[in-house]
């Protein structure tokens, strides 16, 4: 009994050839009417579907598609989700109920997979600031100026600080305890489930050499080597905090394992060879809305698939999950 929860990295954002591989009910939009939009982007190639359970010869996705009698699987992750979209707040990009309120977690659940915390750590805002810093030094010196009303003022202390200080501060003081609380709440509803918390790898390979975009009348955007190095170090900071969140929950009796895919993506992230994470993607899917998804750089028309794993990248995540599941006693 498997429930796959979390954010875009769990839903399979980017693990689709255009619209082809997304569940259509999670990839539609009527222009100028957000109530008709669902951009959760759940993919048939999400890593939880590509992985094989210990002892199985076929993937979870294959077993699900063929209605295997020995397995029940539900993918409810949604692109853009933060910890509070798992716990208490309707998802803006999909209009879906908080994930723990959707009815899939109970005493019969045996495995929960989840990636969460990247959006809480303001990854989207940070990557946008780094892209527009191209030619202007290291984006770690940019200022944190976008607090989140839903964290109850806990990030106000970081306003006006350089990202070099604000990003790790938010990760360690806000994101880590919020992930721990999320794990507690999942365990409360699914007390017999083992939980695999999936991390995020550094996203940029080869110093970001392939990343730049130029549109007539607009400045060139891209990543400098210094900004790339700082972004990747911030990914390491988040991974350490996620491991800490799992450790904190485990001390309180939550059966959780942290799965770190960093080594799987070595040399294969954005600009890598082979590149298994999308760089800048300008071909839009049916539900993409650059104005909302990339507000600081909306004029460049980026798809939400940008900076998300490709189908092959989701396979690398599945490798990490399979290693972790081997030690979970499933």
PDB file of C-alpha atoms in Angstrom:
ATOM      1  CA  UNK A   1       0.000   0.000   0.000  1.00  0.00           C
ATOM      2  CA  UNK A   2       2.046   2.906  -1.365  1.00  0.00           C
ATOM      3  CA  UNK A   3       1.355   6.650  -1.301  1.00  0.00           C
ATOM      4  CA  UNK A   4       3.705   8.936  -3.274  1.00  0.00           C
ATOM      5  CA  UNK A   5       3.490  12.466  -1.863  1.00  0.00           C
ATOM      6  CA  UNK A   6       5.351  15.745  -2.115  1.00  0.00           C
ATOM      7  CA  UNK A   7       6.357  18.383  -4.620  1.00  0.00           C
ATOM      8  CA  UNK A   8       7.373  18.649  -8.277  1.00  0.00           C
ATOM      9  CA  UNK A   9      10.338  16.326  -7.865  1.00  0.00           C
ATOM     10  CA  UNK A  10       7.957  13.601  -6.698  1.00  0.00           C
ATOM     11  CA  UNK A  11       5.108  14.371  -9.095  1.00  0.00           C
ATOM     12  CA  UNK A  12       7.395  13.968 -12.089  1.00  0.00           C
ATOM     13  CA  UNK A  13       7.586  17.584 -13.257  1.00  0.00           C
ATOM     14  CA  UNK A  14       9.900  17.504 -16.281  1.00  0.00           C
ATOM     15  CA  UNK A  15       9.706  13.716 -16.692  1.00  0.00           C
ATOM     16  CA  UNK A  16       7.549  14.068 -19.773  1.00  0.00           C
ATOM     17  CA  UNK A  17       8.046  14.655 -23.466  1.00  0.00           C
ATOM     18  CA  UNK A  18       5.986  17.825 -23.621  1.00  0.00           C
ATOM     19  CA  UNK A  19       2.423  16.985 -22.578  1.00  0.00           C
ATOM     20  CA  UNK A  20       2.712  13.324 -23.521  1.00  0.00           C
ATOM     21  CA  UNK A  21       3.548  11.662 -20.211  1.00  0.00           C
ATOM     22  CA  UNK A  22       1.573  13.764 -17.735  1.00  0.00           C
ATOM     23  CA  UNK A  23      -1.738  12.528 -16.405  1.00  0.00           C
ATOM     24  CA  UNK A  24      -4.047  14.888 -18.355  1.00  0.00           C
ATOM     25  CA  UNK A  25      -6.121  15.753 -15.273  1.00  0.00           C
ATOM     26  CA  UNK A  26      -2.925  17.248 -13.789  1.00  0.00           C
ATOM     27  CA  UNK A  27      -1.965  19.291 -16.853  1.00  0.00           C
ATOM     28  CA  UNK A  28      -4.710  21.643 -18.010  1.00  0.00           C
ATOM     29  CA  UNK A  29      -5.394  25.362 -17.895  1.00  0.00           C
ATOM     30  CA  UNK A  30      -7.944  27.825 -19.149  1.00  0.00           C
ATOM     31  CA  UNK A  31      -6.264  31.178 -19.757  1.00  0.00           C
ATOM     32  CA  UNK A  32      -7.253  33.885 -17.268  1.00  0.00           C
ATOM     33  CA  UNK A  33      -9.241  31.510 -15.060  1.00  0.00           C
ATOM     34  CA  UNK A  34      -7.058  29.907 -12.412  1.00  0.00           C
ATOM     35  CA  UNK A  35      -9.966  27.840 -11.094  1.00  0.00           C
ATOM     36  CA  UNK A  36      -9.692  25.672 -14.193  1.00  0.00           C
ATOM     37  CA  UNK A  37      -5.947  25.099 -13.847  1.00  0.00           C
ATOM     38  CA  UNK A  38      -4.228  21.994 -12.519  1.00  0.00           C
ATOM     39  CA  UNK A  39      -0.474  22.068 -13.005  1.00  0.00           C
ATOM     40  CA  UNK A  40       0.469  19.306 -10.559  1.00  0.00           C
ATOM     41  CA  UNK A  41       2.193  17.554 -13.492  1.00  0.00           C
ATOM     42  CA  UNK A  42       2.043  13.973 -12.285  1.00  0.00           C
ATOM     43  CA  UNK A  43       3.983  11.865 -14.747  1.00  0.00           C
ATOM     44  CA  UNK A  44       3.841   8.216 -15.739  1.00  0.00           C
ATOM     45  CA  UNK A  45       7.643   8.384 -15.384  1.00  0.00           C
ATOM     46  CA  UNK A  46       7.768   9.780 -11.832  1.00  0.00           C
ATOM     47  CA  UNK A  47      10.593   8.115  -9.897  1.00  0.00           C
ATOM     48  CA  UNK A  48       8.244   6.348  -7.495  1.00  0.00           C
ATOM     49  CA  UNK A  49       6.669   4.657 -10.526  1.00  0.00           C
ATOM     50  CA  UNK A  50       9.974   3.763 -12.179  1.00  0.00           C
ATOM     51  CA  UNK A  51      11.378   2.094  -9.046  1.00  0.00           C
ATOM     52  CA  UNK A  52      10.993  -1.607  -8.296  1.00  0.00           C
ATOM     53  CA  UNK A  53      10.005  -2.836  -4.868  1.00  0.00           C
ATOM     54  CA  UNK A  54      12.469  -5.262  -3.247  1.00  0.00           C
ATOM     55  CA  UNK A  55      12.021  -8.701  -4.756  1.00  0.00           C
ATOM     56  CA  UNK A  56       9.850  -7.504  -7.651  1.00  0.00           C
ATOM     57  CA  UNK A  57      10.796  -7.936 -11.311  1.00  0.00           C
ATOM     58  CA  UNK A  58       8.517  -5.150 -12.564  1.00  0.00           C
ATOM     59  CA  UNK A  59       8.333  -1.476 -11.640  1.00  0.00           C
ATOM     60  CA  UNK A  60       5.737   0.025  -9.314  1.00  0.00           C
ATOM     61  CA  UNK A  61       4.266   1.858 -12.304  1.00  0.00           C
ATOM     62  CA  UNK A  62       3.948  -1.349 -14.303  1.00  0.00           C
ATOM     63  CA  UNK A  63       2.252  -3.119 -11.417  1.00  0.00           C
ATOM     64  CA  UNK A  64      -0.110  -0.181 -10.929  1.00  0.00           C
ATOM     65  CA  UNK A  65      -0.999   0.085 -14.620  1.00  0.00           C
ATOM     66  CA  UNK A  66      -1.736  -3.627 -14.711  1.00  0.00           C
ATOM     67  CA  UNK A  67      -3.865  -3.622 -11.536  1.00  0.00           C
ATOM     68  CA  UNK A  68      -1.599  -5.993  -9.637  1.00  0.00           C
ATOM     69  CA  UNK A  69      -3.595  -7.593  -6.824  1.00  0.00           C
ATOM     70  CA  UNK A  70      -0.685  -7.447  -4.361  1.00  0.00           C
ATOM     71  CA  UNK A  71      -0.074  -3.679  -4.572  1.00  0.00           C
ATOM     72  CA  UNK A  72      -2.078  -0.488  -4.172  1.00  0.00           C
ATOM     73  CA  UNK A  73      -0.397   2.762  -5.309  1.00  0.00           C
ATOM     74  CA  UNK A  74      -1.495   6.401  -5.291  1.00  0.00           C
ATOM     75  CA  UNK A  75       0.523   9.317  -6.691  1.00  0.00           C
ATOM     76  CA  UNK A  76      -0.725  12.555  -5.101  1.00  0.00           C
ATOM     77  CA  UNK A  77       2.419  14.734  -5.263  1.00  0.00           C
ATOM     78  CA  UNK A  78       1.909  18.130  -6.879  1.00  0.00           C
ATOM     79  CA  UNK A  79       4.326  20.530  -8.536  1.00  0.00           C
ATOM     80  CA  UNK A  80       4.855  23.600  -6.390  1.00  0.00           C
ATOM     81  CA  UNK A  81       3.900  21.966  -3.097  1.00  0.00           C
ATOM     82  CA  UNK A  82       5.359  23.204   0.170  1.00  0.00           C
ATOM     83  CA  UNK A  83       5.134  21.494   3.533  1.00  0.00           C
ATOM     84  CA  UNK A  84       1.923  23.379   4.327  1.00  0.00           C
ATOM     85  CA  UNK A  85       0.346  22.068   1.092  1.00  0.00           C
ATOM     86  CA  UNK A  86       0.949  18.586   2.415  1.00  0.00           C
ATOM     87  CA  UNK A  87      -0.484  19.440   5.834  1.00  0.00           C
ATOM     88  CA  UNK A  88      -3.091  22.181   5.735  1.00  0.00           C
ATOM     89  CA  UNK A  89      -3.303  24.508   2.716  1.00  0.00           C
ATOM     90  CA  UNK A  90      -4.960  24.025  -0.686  1.00  0.00           C
ATOM     91  CA  UNK A  91      -2.425  23.885  -3.519  1.00  0.00           C
ATOM     92  CA  UNK A  92      -2.461  27.102  -5.562  1.00  0.00           C
ATOM     93  CA  UNK A  93      -1.201  25.478  -8.762  1.00  0.00           C
ATOM     94  CA  UNK A  94      -3.751  22.701  -8.678  1.00  0.00           C
ATOM     95  CA  UNK A  95      -6.599  23.631  -6.365  1.00  0.00           C
ATOM     96  CA  UNK A  96      -6.146  20.267  -4.683  1.00  0.00           C
ATOM     97  CA  UNK A  97      -6.796  19.502  -1.039  1.00  0.00           C
ATOM     98  CA  UNK A  98      -3.852  19.244   1.366  1.00  0.00           C
ATOM     99  CA  UNK A  99      -2.252  15.913   0.623  1.00  0.00           C
ATOM    100  CA  UNK A 100      -2.824  14.352   4.041  1.00  0.00           C
ATOM    101  CA  UNK A 101      -6.544  15.208   3.715  1.00  0.00           C
ATOM    102  CA  UNK A 102      -7.030  13.336   0.451  1.00  0.00           C
ATOM    103  CA  UNK A 103      -7.819  10.057   2.188  1.00  0.00           C
ATOM    104  CA  UNK A 104      -4.939   7.833   1.098  1.00  0.00           C
ATOM    105  CA  UNK A 105      -3.079   7.579   4.392  1.00  0.00           C
ATOM    106  CA  UNK A 106      -4.370   5.086   6.954  1.00  0.00           C
ATOM    107  CA  UNK A 107      -3.340   2.123   9.067  1.00  0.00           C
ATOM    108  CA  UNK A 108      -3.093  -0.066   5.948  1.00  0.00           C
ATOM    109  CA  UNK A 109      -0.458   2.130   4.251  1.00  0.00           C
ATOM    110  CA  UNK A 110       2.908   0.359   4.212  1.00  0.00           C
ATOM    111  CA  UNK A 111       5.149   2.797   2.277  1.00  0.00           C
ATOM    112  CA  UNK A 112       5.139   6.565   1.811  1.00  0.00           C
ATOM    113  CA  UNK A 113       7.583   8.276  -0.555  1.00  0.00           C
ATOM    114  CA  UNK A 114       8.007  12.043  -0.429  1.00  0.00           C
ATOM    115  CA  UNK A 115      10.257  14.882  -1.493  1.00  0.00           C
ATOM    116  CA  UNK A 116       9.421  18.175   0.191  1.00  0.00           C
ATOM    117  CA  UNK A 117      11.312  21.281   1.304  1.00  0.00           C
ATOM    118  CA  UNK A 118      12.746  22.609  -1.958  1.00  0.00           C
ATOM    119  CA  UNK A 119       9.946  25.121  -2.434  1.00  0.00           C
ATOM    120  CA  UNK A 120       9.975  25.955   1.275  1.00  0.00           C
ATOM    121  CA  UNK A 121      13.669  26.789   0.815  1.00  0.00           C
ATOM    122  CA  UNK A 122      12.635  29.289  -1.931  1.00  0.00           C
ATOM    123  CA  UNK A 123      14.462  27.448  -4.705  1.00  0.00           C
ATOM    124  CA  UNK A 124      12.375  29.081  -7.450  1.00  0.00           C
ATOM    125  CA  UNK A 125      13.051  32.610  -6.179  1.00  0.00           C
ATOM    126  CA  UNK A 126      16.737  31.879  -5.706  1.00  0.00           C
ATOM    127  CA  UNK A 127      17.297  30.367  -9.161  1.00  0.00           C
ATOM    128  CA  UNK A 128      15.529  33.326 -10.762  1.00  0.00           C
ATOM    129  CA  UNK A 129      17.710  35.813  -8.901  1.00  0.00           C
ATOM    130  CA  UNK A 130      20.776  33.838  -9.945  1.00  0.00           C
ATOM    131  CA  UNK A 131      19.746  33.787 -13.608  1.00  0.00           C
ATOM    132  CA  UNK A 132      19.254  37.556 -13.761  1.00  0.00           C
ATOM    133  CA  UNK A 133      22.600  38.060 -12.003  1.00  0.00           C
ATOM    134  CA  UNK A 134      24.435  36.808 -15.110  1.00  0.00           C
ATOM    135  CA  UNK A 135      27.328  39.173 -15.735  1.00  0.00           C
ATOM    136  CA  UNK A 136      26.789  40.803 -12.365  1.00  0.00           C
ATOM    137  CA  UNK A 137      28.752  38.701  -9.928  1.00  0.00           C
ATOM    138  CA  UNK A 138      27.587  36.049  -7.487  1.00  0.00           C
ATOM    139  CA  UNK A 139      23.868  35.804  -6.779  1.00  0.00           C
ATOM    140  CA  UNK A 140      24.593  34.924  -3.139  1.00  0.00           C
ATOM    141  CA  UNK A 141      24.938  38.685  -2.657  1.00  0.00           C
ATOM    142  CA  UNK A 142      21.368  39.355  -3.811  1.00  0.00           C
ATOM    143  CA  UNK A 143      18.893  40.345  -1.107  1.00  0.00           C
ATOM    144  CA  UNK A 144      16.153  38.196   0.370  1.00  0.00           C
ATOM    145  CA  UNK A 145      13.012  40.259  -0.181  1.00  0.00           C
ATOM    146  CA  UNK A 146      10.080  37.862  -0.546  1.00  0.00           C
ATOM    147  CA  UNK A 147       8.716  36.582   2.765  1.00  0.00           C
ATOM    148  CA  UNK A 148       6.038  33.884   2.878  1.00  0.00           C
ATOM    149  CA  UNK A 149       2.849  34.766   4.747  1.00  0.00           C
ATOM    150  CA  UNK A 150       2.186  31.084   5.431  1.00  0.00           C
ATOM    151  CA  UNK A 151       5.221  30.601   7.686  1.00  0.00           C
ATOM    152  CA  UNK A 152       3.742  32.973  10.280  1.00  0.00           C
ATOM    153  CA  UNK A 153       6.486  35.581  10.204  1.00  0.00           C
ATOM    154  CA  UNK A 154       9.327  33.186  10.930  1.00  0.00           C
ATOM    155  CA  UNK A 155      11.243  34.434   7.875  1.00  0.00           C
ATOM    156  CA  UNK A 156      10.902  38.160   8.651  1.00  0.00           C
ATOM    157  CA  UNK A 157      14.280  38.204  10.406  1.00  0.00           C
ATOM    158  CA  UNK A 158      15.982  37.402   7.088  1.00  0.00           C
ATOM    159  CA  UNK A 159      14.464  40.309   5.142  1.00  0.00           C
ATOM    160  CA  UNK A 160      17.152  42.522   3.662  1.00  0.00           C
ATOM    161  CA  UNK A 161      19.904  39.983   4.283  1.00  0.00           C
ATOM    162  CA  UNK A 162      22.042  38.625   1.431  1.00  0.00           C
ATOM    163  CA  UNK A 163      20.954  35.221   0.152  1.00  0.00           C
ATOM    164  CA  UNK A 164      24.255  33.815   1.396  1.00  0.00           C
ATOM    165  CA  UNK A 165      22.906  34.259   4.936  1.00  0.00           C
ATOM    166  CA  UNK A 166      19.158  34.102   4.346  1.00  0.00           C
ATOM    167  CA  UNK A 167      19.027  30.832   2.377  1.00  0.00           C
ATOM    168  CA  UNK A 168      20.808  28.630   4.947  1.00  0.00           C
ATOM    169  CA  UNK A 169      19.002  30.430   7.752  1.00  0.00           C
ATOM    170  CA  UNK A 170      15.600  29.636   6.255  1.00  0.00           C
ATOM    171  CA  UNK A 171      16.667  26.061   5.517  1.00  0.00           C
ATOM    172  CA  UNK A 172      17.892  25.348   9.023  1.00  0.00           C
ATOM    173  CA  UNK A 173      15.445  27.377  11.096  1.00  0.00           C
ATOM    174  CA  UNK A 174      12.217  26.943   9.107  1.00  0.00           C
ATOM    175  CA  UNK A 175      12.476  24.164   6.516  1.00  0.00           C
ATOM    176  CA  UNK A 176      14.076  21.518   8.729  1.00  0.00           C
ATOM    177  CA  UNK A 177      11.484  21.674  11.541  1.00  0.00           C
ATOM    178  CA  UNK A 178       8.648  21.923   9.016  1.00  0.00           C
ATOM    179  CA  UNK A 179       9.809  18.740   7.288  1.00  0.00           C
ATOM    180  CA  UNK A 180      10.033  17.023  10.671  1.00  0.00           C
ATOM    181  CA  UNK A 181       6.477  18.123  11.473  1.00  0.00           C
ATOM    182  CA  UNK A 182       5.326  16.807   8.080  1.00  0.00           C
ATOM    183  CA  UNK A 183       6.856  13.423   8.857  1.00  0.00           C
ATOM    184  CA  UNK A 184       5.125  13.397  12.269  1.00  0.00           C
ATOM    185  CA  UNK A 185       1.745  14.086  10.694  1.00  0.00           C
ATOM    186  CA  UNK A 186       2.165  11.428   8.006  1.00  0.00           C
ATOM    187  CA  UNK A 187       3.103   8.924  10.709  1.00  0.00           C
ATOM    188  CA  UNK A 188       0.079   9.882  12.794  1.00  0.00           C
ATOM    189  CA  UNK A 189      -2.274   9.002   9.935  1.00  0.00           C
ATOM    190  CA  UNK A 190      -0.281   6.018   8.641  1.00  0.00           C
ATOM    191  CA  UNK A 191       1.295   4.526  11.780  1.00  0.00           C
ATOM    192  CA  UNK A 192       2.346   1.297  10.055  1.00  0.00           C
ATOM    193  CA  UNK A 193       3.982   2.942   7.047  1.00  0.00           C
ATOM    194  CA  UNK A 194       7.691   3.275   6.463  1.00  0.00           C
ATOM    195  CA  UNK A 195       8.631   6.635   4.977  1.00  0.00           C
ATOM    196  CA  UNK A 196      11.287   7.351   2.336  1.00  0.00           C
ATOM    197  CA  UNK A 197      12.229  11.045   2.349  1.00  0.00           C
ATOM    198  CA  UNK A 198      13.910  11.806  -0.965  1.00  0.00           C
ATOM    199  CA  UNK A 199      16.561  14.522  -1.148  1.00  0.00           C
ATOM    200  CA  UNK A 200      17.567  16.915  -3.913  1.00  0.00           C
ATOM    201  CA  UNK A 201      20.954  16.733  -5.638  1.00  0.00           C
ATOM    202  CA  UNK A 202      23.056  19.694  -6.778  1.00  0.00           C
ATOM    203  CA  UNK A 203      21.332  20.630 -10.037  1.00  0.00           C
ATOM    204  CA  UNK A 204      24.142  22.123 -12.118  1.00  0.00           C
ATOM    205  CA  UNK A 205      27.052  20.321 -13.752  1.00  0.00           C
ATOM    206  CA  UNK A 206      30.005  21.680 -15.774  1.00  0.00           C
ATOM    207  CA  UNK A 207      29.874  25.066 -14.000  1.00  0.00           C
ATOM    208  CA  UNK A 208      26.577  25.919 -15.701  1.00  0.00           C
ATOM    209  CA  UNK A 209      28.347  26.436 -19.018  1.00  0.00           C
ATOM    210  CA  UNK A 210      25.271  25.657 -21.126  1.00  0.00           C
ATOM    211  CA  UNK A 211      22.920  28.058 -19.374  1.00  0.00           C
ATOM    212  CA  UNK A 212      22.134  31.310 -21.072  1.00  0.00           C
ATOM    213  CA  UNK A 213      19.222  32.749 -22.958  1.00  0.00           C
ATOM    214  CA  UNK A 214      18.999  35.868 -25.069  1.00  0.00           C
ATOM    215  CA  UNK A 215      15.816  37.520 -26.373  1.00  0.00           C
ATOM    216  CA  UNK A 216      15.875  40.680 -28.439  1.00  0.00           C
ATOM    217  CA  UNK A 217      15.179  43.650 -26.188  1.00  0.00           C
ATOM    218  CA  UNK A 218      15.869  41.752 -22.966  1.00  0.00           C
ATOM    219  CA  UNK A 219      19.120  41.219 -21.033  1.00  0.00           C
ATOM    220  CA  UNK A 220      20.902  37.895 -21.378  1.00  0.00           C
ATOM    221  CA  UNK A 221      20.216  35.588 -18.445  1.00  0.00           C
ATOM    222  CA  UNK A 222      22.248  32.628 -17.279  1.00  0.00           C
ATOM    223  CA  UNK A 223      24.489  31.399 -14.470  1.00  0.00           C
ATOM    224  CA  UNK A 224      27.994  32.522 -13.670  1.00  0.00           C
ATOM    225  CA  UNK A 225      30.505  29.975 -12.365  1.00  0.00           C
ATOM    226  CA  UNK A 226      30.426  31.598  -8.932  1.00  0.00           C
ATOM    227  CA  UNK A 227      26.631  31.544  -8.784  1.00  0.00           C
ATOM    228  CA  UNK A 228      26.616  27.916  -9.906  1.00  0.00           C
ATOM    229  CA  UNK A 229      29.043  26.907  -7.167  1.00  0.00           C
ATOM    230  CA  UNK A 230      26.945  28.693  -4.541  1.00  0.00           C
ATOM    231  CA  UNK A 231      23.696  27.147  -5.797  1.00  0.00           C
ATOM    232  CA  UNK A 232      25.176  23.666  -5.577  1.00  0.00           C
ATOM    233  CA  UNK A 233      26.514  24.326  -2.082  1.00  0.00           C
ATOM    234  CA  UNK A 234      23.033  25.446  -1.045  1.00  0.00           C
ATOM    235  CA  UNK A 235      21.677  22.119  -2.331  1.00  0.00           C
ATOM    236  CA  UNK A 236      24.153  20.410   0.001  1.00  0.00           C
ATOM    237  CA  UNK A 237      22.924  22.586   2.879  1.00  0.00           C
ATOM    238  CA  UNK A 238      19.357  21.499   2.181  1.00  0.00           C
ATOM    239  CA  UNK A 239      20.368  17.818   1.974  1.00  0.00           C
ATOM    240  CA  UNK A 240      22.057  18.063   5.374  1.00  0.00           C
ATOM    241  CA  UNK A 241      18.953  19.705   6.853  1.00  0.00           C
ATOM    242  CA  UNK A 242      16.701  17.012   5.370  1.00  0.00           C
ATOM    243  CA  UNK A 243      18.867  14.284   6.864  1.00  0.00           C
ATOM    244  CA  UNK A 244      18.603  16.144  10.163  1.00  0.00           C
ATOM    245  CA  UNK A 245      14.824  16.381   9.864  1.00  0.00           C
ATOM    246  CA  UNK A 246      14.621  12.625   9.273  1.00  0.00           C
ATOM    247  CA  UNK A 247      16.896  11.995  12.258  1.00  0.00           C
ATOM    248  CA  UNK A 248      14.752  14.272  14.447  1.00  0.00           C
ATOM    249  CA  UNK A 249      11.591  12.404  13.453  1.00  0.00           C
ATOM    250  CA  UNK A 250      13.206   8.991  13.895  1.00  0.00           C
ATOM    251  CA  UNK A 251      14.157   9.888  17.487  1.00  0.00           C
ATOM    252  CA  UNK A 252      10.433  10.359  18.121  1.00  0.00           C
ATOM    253  CA  UNK A 253       9.536   6.952  16.720  1.00  0.00           C
ATOM    254  CA  UNK A 254       8.826   7.793  13.082  1.00  0.00           C
ATOM    255  CA  UNK A 255      10.176   5.021  10.785  1.00  0.00           C
ATOM    256  CA  UNK A 256      11.777   7.274   8.171  1.00  0.00           C
ATOM    257  CA  UNK A 257      14.801   6.850   5.916  1.00  0.00           C
ATOM    258  CA  UNK A 258      16.525   9.689   4.042  1.00  0.00           C
ATOM    259  CA  UNK A 259      17.439   8.820   0.454  1.00  0.00           C
ATOM    260  CA  UNK A 260      20.209  11.027  -0.974  1.00  0.00           C
ATOM    261  CA  UNK A 261      20.467  10.939  -4.799  1.00  0.00           C
ATOM    262  CA  UNK A 262      23.521  13.216  -4.979  1.00  0.00           C
ATOM    263  CA  UNK A 263      25.966  10.600  -6.273  1.00  0.00           C
ATOM    264  CA  UNK A 264      23.463   9.322  -8.835  1.00  0.00           C
ATOM    265  CA  UNK A 265      23.441  12.726 -10.523  1.00  0.00           C
ATOM    266  CA  UNK A 266      27.212  13.252 -10.500  1.00  0.00           C
ATOM    267  CA  UNK A 267      28.105  14.877 -13.838  1.00  0.00           C
ATOM    268  CA  UNK A 268      24.558  14.401 -15.158  1.00  0.00           C
ATOM    269  CA  UNK A 269      22.663  17.443 -13.880  1.00  0.00           C
ATOM    270  CA  UNK A 270      21.983  20.572 -15.978  1.00  0.00           C
ATOM    271  CA  UNK A 271      24.810  20.952 -18.536  1.00  0.00           C
ATOM    272  CA  UNK A 272      25.989  17.411 -17.717  1.00  0.00           C
ATOM    273  CA  UNK A 273      26.835  14.541 -20.054  1.00  0.00           C
ATOM    274  CA  UNK A 274      24.374  13.014 -20.429  1.00  0.00           C
ATOM    275  CA  UNK A 275      22.176  15.815 -19.161  1.00  0.00           C
ATOM    276  CA  UNK A 276      19.428  14.271 -17.035  1.00  0.00           C
ATOM    277  CA  UNK A 277      17.990  17.509 -15.636  1.00  0.00           C
ATOM    278  CA  UNK A 278      16.365  20.118 -17.855  1.00  0.00           C
ATOM    279  CA  UNK A 279      18.055  23.474 -18.126  1.00  0.00           C
ATOM    280  CA  UNK A 280      16.041  26.337 -19.582  1.00  0.00           C
ATOM    281  CA  UNK A 281      12.909  24.982 -21.300  1.00  0.00           C
ATOM    282  CA  UNK A 282      10.840  27.358 -23.424  1.00  0.00           C
ATOM    283  CA  UNK A 283       8.399  24.880 -24.956  1.00  0.00           C
ATOM    284  CA  UNK A 284       5.303  25.236 -22.794  1.00  0.00           C
ATOM    285  CA  UNK A 285       2.996  22.444 -21.674  1.00  0.00           C
ATOM    286  CA  UNK A 286      -0.785  22.799 -21.591  1.00  0.00           C
ATOM    287  CA  UNK A 287      -0.870  24.129 -18.018  1.00  0.00           C
ATOM    288  CA  UNK A 288       2.320  26.192 -17.956  1.00  0.00           C
ATOM    289  CA  UNK A 289       1.917  29.815 -16.884  1.00  0.00           C
ATOM    290  CA  UNK A 290       5.303  31.607 -16.844  1.00  0.00           C
ATOM    291  CA  UNK A 291       3.785  34.715 -15.252  1.00  0.00           C
ATOM    292  CA  UNK A 292       2.941  32.726 -12.126  1.00  0.00           C
ATOM    293  CA  UNK A 293       5.617  30.033 -12.243  1.00  0.00           C
ATOM    294  CA  UNK A 294       8.595  32.328 -12.942  1.00  0.00           C
ATOM    295  CA  UNK A 295       7.437  35.830 -11.932  1.00  0.00           C
ATOM    296  CA  UNK A 296      10.888  37.475 -11.833  1.00  0.00           C
ATOM    297  CA  UNK A 297      11.749  36.323 -15.354  1.00  0.00           C
ATOM    298  CA  UNK A 298       8.279  35.811 -16.802  1.00  0.00           C
ATOM    299  CA  UNK A 299       9.095  37.716 -19.989  1.00  0.00           C
ATOM    300  CA  UNK A 300      11.446  34.923 -21.029  1.00  0.00           C
ATOM    301  CA  UNK A 301       8.582  32.412 -21.174  1.00  0.00           C
ATOM    302  CA  UNK A 302      10.059  29.468 -19.280  1.00  0.00           C
ATOM    303  CA  UNK A 303       8.210  26.207 -18.771  1.00  0.00           C
ATOM    304  CA  UNK A 304       7.836  24.794 -15.268  1.00  0.00           C
ATOM    305  CA  UNK A 305       9.850  21.849 -16.582  1.00  0.00           C
ATOM    306  CA  UNK A 306      12.973  24.031 -16.376  1.00  0.00           C
ATOM    307  CA  UNK A 307      15.445  22.778 -13.721  1.00  0.00           C
ATOM    308  CA  UNK A 308      13.534  19.537 -13.165  1.00  0.00           C
ATOM    309  CA  UNK A 309      14.652  15.968 -13.883  1.00  0.00           C
ATOM    310  CA  UNK A 310      14.049  14.503 -17.297  1.00  0.00           C
ATOM    311  CA  UNK A 311      12.711  10.971 -17.653  1.00  0.00           C
ATOM    312  CA  UNK A 312      16.284   9.709 -17.282  1.00  0.00           C
ATOM    313  CA  UNK A 313      16.747  11.896 -14.220  1.00  0.00           C
ATOM    314  CA  UNK A 314      13.661  10.393 -12.626  1.00  0.00           C
ATOM    315  CA  UNK A 315      15.283   7.012 -13.268  1.00  0.00           C
ATOM    316  CA  UNK A 316      18.350   8.178 -11.319  1.00  0.00           C
ATOM    317  CA  UNK A 317      16.043   9.067  -8.436  1.00  0.00           C
ATOM    318  CA  UNK A 318      14.471   5.620  -8.714  1.00  0.00           C
ATOM    319  CA  UNK A 319      17.945   4.094  -8.316  1.00  0.00           C
ATOM    320  CA  UNK A 320      18.370   6.004  -5.058  1.00  0.00           C
ATOM    321  CA  UNK A 321      14.949   4.907  -3.834  1.00  0.00           C
ATOM    322  CA  UNK A 322      15.659   1.266  -4.655  1.00  0.00           C
ATOM    323  CA  UNK A 323      18.867   1.347  -2.607  1.00  0.00           C
ATOM    324  CA  UNK A 324      17.011   2.921   0.297  1.00  0.00           C
ATOM    325  CA  UNK A 325      14.115   0.454   0.130  1.00  0.00           C
ATOM    326  CA  UNK A 326      16.582  -2.437   0.224  1.00  0.00           C
ATOM    327  CA  UNK A 327      17.458  -1.393   3.771  1.00  0.00           C
ATOM    328  CA  UNK A 328      13.924  -0.678   4.976  1.00  0.00           C
ATOM    329  CA  UNK A 329      12.783  -4.250   5.504  1.00  0.00           C
ATOM    330  CA  UNK A 330       9.760  -3.922   3.247  1.00  0.00           C
TER     331      UNK A 330
END
